[in-house]
């Protein structure tokens, strides 16, 4: 294990660095309706709960598990992207308070920052464009850029390789879901922090393997910078 300080921070987007005003759930509802899931009743309730439980995972993987059919899953994923794109101008997409300053402070201190997502590359780019964040980080990654989405370690490890980080114990991960958290220990990250600005609570995040739970990305940045 390296004795160096953290040199890479891998940050989730929606719920962690970005507040999307419920956009993900609205787009999922539209996609579920398009996939033929009844709009009310037990099947819809189960689908909504599954979406909440799997927040942070690759959206195509969620639809595969939910629908059990590749063709329907791909159609639902395309419907999700279309709904997200159509709705993004109707909601208030904003950075989590302190997110821009936290990312800037980390990079100014020499910590590279990668932004990751469970969205497709197309949807992630739409979100980055809406925020004006195309140059805010050293790297942005969608599941298709790495191989698999969360809870697998692929995006964390891809960020490490692409940004030339020497060892996995120089990596810190931040996310608001249990899937975000699970990807950190799987990749060998030294710090795996859960933030309380998104989908899951402190108990869920700790049960998933969080080494720290923070109020927000701003507190996470302080945690990293205090160790440099």
XYZ file of C-alpha atoms in Angstrom:
228
model
C 0.000 0.000 0.000
C 1.155 3.496 -0.811
C 1.817 5.984 1.984
C 0.978 8.941 -0.271
C -2.073 11.149 0.184
C -5.204 11.024 -1.952
C -4.448 12.007 -5.555
C -7.759 11.078 -7.218
C -11.329 11.841 -6.173
C -14.061 9.950 -8.047
C -17.367 11.772 -7.599
C -20.855 10.698 -8.609
C -23.038 13.283 -10.333
C -26.837 13.195 -9.687
C -27.485 13.389 -5.946
C -23.816 13.892 -5.080
C -22.563 16.906 -7.004
C -25.783 17.747 -8.882
C -29.343 18.363 -7.666
C -31.747 17.306 -10.427
C -35.131 18.132 -8.861
C -36.391 14.547 -9.214
C -35.591 14.370 -12.915
C -34.245 10.814 -12.804
C -37.446 9.439 -11.289
C -39.620 11.377 -13.735
C -37.643 10.042 -16.688
C -37.832 6.500 -15.277
C -41.601 6.827 -14.910
C -41.904 7.866 -18.556
C -39.684 4.988 -19.663
C -41.587 2.459 -17.522
C -44.875 3.557 -19.056
C -43.384 3.212 -22.522
C -42.173 -0.264 -21.611
C -45.712 -1.343 -20.785
C -45.517 -1.308 -16.989
C -48.947 -0.352 -15.670
C -49.117 3.226 -14.413
C -50.614 2.244 -11.058
C -50.738 -0.891 -8.980
C -48.308 -3.433 -7.487
C -46.169 -3.848 -10.619
C -45.553 -0.112 -10.871
C -44.913 0.145 -7.132
C -42.314 -2.627 -7.360
C -40.680 -0.942 -10.342
C -40.450 2.408 -8.541
C -38.999 0.796 -5.437
C -36.450 -1.085 -7.528
C -35.383 2.175 -9.162
C -34.880 3.762 -5.730
C -32.970 0.748 -4.417
C -30.656 0.653 -7.448
C -29.997 4.376 -7.791
C -26.453 4.877 -9.062
C -26.375 1.761 -11.210
C -26.168 1.720 -14.987
C -29.638 2.517 -16.278
C -29.569 -0.182 -18.966
C -28.630 -2.743 -16.294
C -31.565 -1.600 -14.162
C -33.975 -2.021 -17.066
C -32.550 -5.463 -17.876
C -33.158 -6.618 -14.318
C -36.569 -4.985 -14.147
C -37.937 -6.216 -17.475
C -36.071 -9.473 -18.027
C -35.931 -8.977 -21.786
C -33.060 -7.406 -23.715
C -35.193 -5.848 -26.442
C -37.605 -4.271 -23.964
C -34.704 -3.134 -21.774
C -32.980 -1.363 -24.659
C -36.244 0.270 -25.709
C -36.841 1.438 -22.139
C -33.298 2.788 -21.906
C -33.786 4.799 -25.087
C -37.124 6.043 -23.747
C -35.391 7.097 -20.509
C -32.793 9.082 -22.451
C -35.473 10.748 -24.563
C -37.544 11.642 -21.494
C -34.512 12.973 -19.628
C -33.547 15.102 -22.616
C -37.092 16.438 -22.984
C -37.526 17.198 -19.280
C -34.131 18.677 -18.463
C -35.155 22.180 -19.531
C -38.285 21.999 -17.361
C -36.566 21.361 -14.034
C -34.051 23.205 -11.923
C -30.717 21.465 -12.551
C -28.179 22.993 -10.179
C -24.910 22.057 -8.513
C -25.200 20.765 -4.965
C -24.283 23.796 -2.800
C -20.502 24.004 -2.555
C -19.874 21.436 -5.316
C -18.145 23.772 -7.756
C -15.970 25.217 -5.008
C -15.141 21.744 -3.670
C -14.087 20.428 -7.076
C -12.023 23.559 -7.720
C -10.329 23.289 -4.312
C -9.443 19.634 -4.841
C -7.933 20.302 -8.259
C -6.059 23.357 -6.997
C -4.481 21.133 -4.329
C -3.302 18.668 -6.977
C -6.087 16.104 -6.567
C -7.472 14.943 -9.898
C -11.262 14.755 -10.124
C -13.343 12.303 -12.159
C -17.131 12.663 -12.447
C -19.000 9.393 -12.916
C -22.613 8.442 -13.559
C -25.045 5.611 -14.127
C -26.398 7.450 -17.173
C -25.456 6.750 -20.761
C -22.727 8.897 -22.295
C -25.369 10.842 -24.221
C -27.377 11.648 -21.096
C -24.276 12.510 -19.097
C -23.150 14.929 -21.810
C -26.614 16.529 -21.806
C -26.318 17.054 -18.050
C -22.778 18.436 -18.290
C -23.876 20.837 -21.026
C -26.869 22.020 -18.986
C -24.561 22.794 -16.065
C -21.768 24.292 -18.153
C -19.468 21.676 -16.609
C -17.595 20.453 -19.673
C -14.247 21.567 -18.247
C -14.898 21.339 -14.506
C -13.215 17.950 -13.972
C -10.140 16.126 -15.217
C -12.304 13.291 -16.561
C -15.947 12.299 -16.962
C -17.019 8.673 -17.287
C -20.224 6.805 -18.104
C -20.535 3.016 -17.742
C -19.967 2.529 -21.474
C -16.567 4.224 -21.143
C -15.400 1.686 -18.583
C -17.100 -1.631 -19.323
C -19.604 -1.957 -16.490
C -21.406 0.511 -14.279
C -21.687 0.527 -10.510
C -21.626 -1.395 -8.201
C -18.678 -2.787 -10.179
C -15.298 -1.042 -9.787
C -14.761 -0.425 -13.504
C -15.300 3.349 -13.584
C -13.089 3.956 -10.546
C -10.307 1.827 -11.997
C -10.689 3.370 -15.463
C -10.311 6.825 -13.900
C -7.169 5.660 -12.097
C -5.637 4.303 -15.297
C -6.574 7.205 -17.553
C -5.365 9.828 -15.078
C -2.100 8.059 -14.271
C -2.676 7.451 -10.557
C -0.026 5.198 -9.013
C -2.067 3.089 -6.598
C -5.662 2.347 -5.634
C -5.080 3.518 -2.067
C -4.557 7.039 -3.418
C -8.221 7.088 -4.487
C -11.259 8.519 -2.685
C -14.820 7.846 -3.832
C -17.930 9.900 -3.042
C -21.532 8.972 -3.784
C -25.076 9.193 -2.463
C -26.204 5.617 -3.163
C -25.296 2.158 -1.947
C -24.189 1.252 -5.477
C -21.807 4.235 -5.539
C -20.372 3.092 -2.230
C -20.021 -0.563 -3.233
C -17.835 0.405 -6.190
C -15.247 1.979 -3.870
C -14.174 -1.043 -1.773
C -14.378 -3.200 -4.913
C -11.770 -0.917 -6.492
C -9.594 -0.795 -3.370
C -10.159 2.911 -2.691
C -8.781 4.196 0.614
C -11.689 6.537 1.342
C -15.244 5.658 0.358
C -17.581 8.391 1.530
C -21.348 8.573 1.416
C -23.063 11.934 1.132
C -26.482 12.716 2.591
C -27.615 14.915 -0.306
C -29.117 12.122 -2.383
C -30.987 8.828 -2.493
C -29.842 6.808 0.528
C -29.433 7.521 4.237
C -26.443 7.164 6.544
C -27.355 3.674 7.743
C -27.721 2.396 4.181
C -24.446 3.995 3.113
C -22.513 2.561 6.045
C -24.024 -0.883 5.500
C -22.788 -0.719 1.899
C -19.212 -0.116 3.088
C -18.785 3.640 3.494
C -15.701 4.557 5.508
C -17.141 8.038 6.100
C -20.538 9.729 5.845
C -20.521 13.451 5.094
C -23.199 16.112 4.862
C -22.204 17.094 1.329
C -19.447 17.217 -1.259
C -18.128 20.340 0.472
C -17.457 18.363 3.650
C -15.892 15.600 1.561
C -13.430 18.082 0.050
C -12.496 19.258 3.531
C -11.932 15.643 4.571
C -9.503 15.095 1.690
C -7.744 18.444 1.926
C -7.184 18.053 5.684
C -5.089 14.960 4.905
C -2.806 16.654 2.393
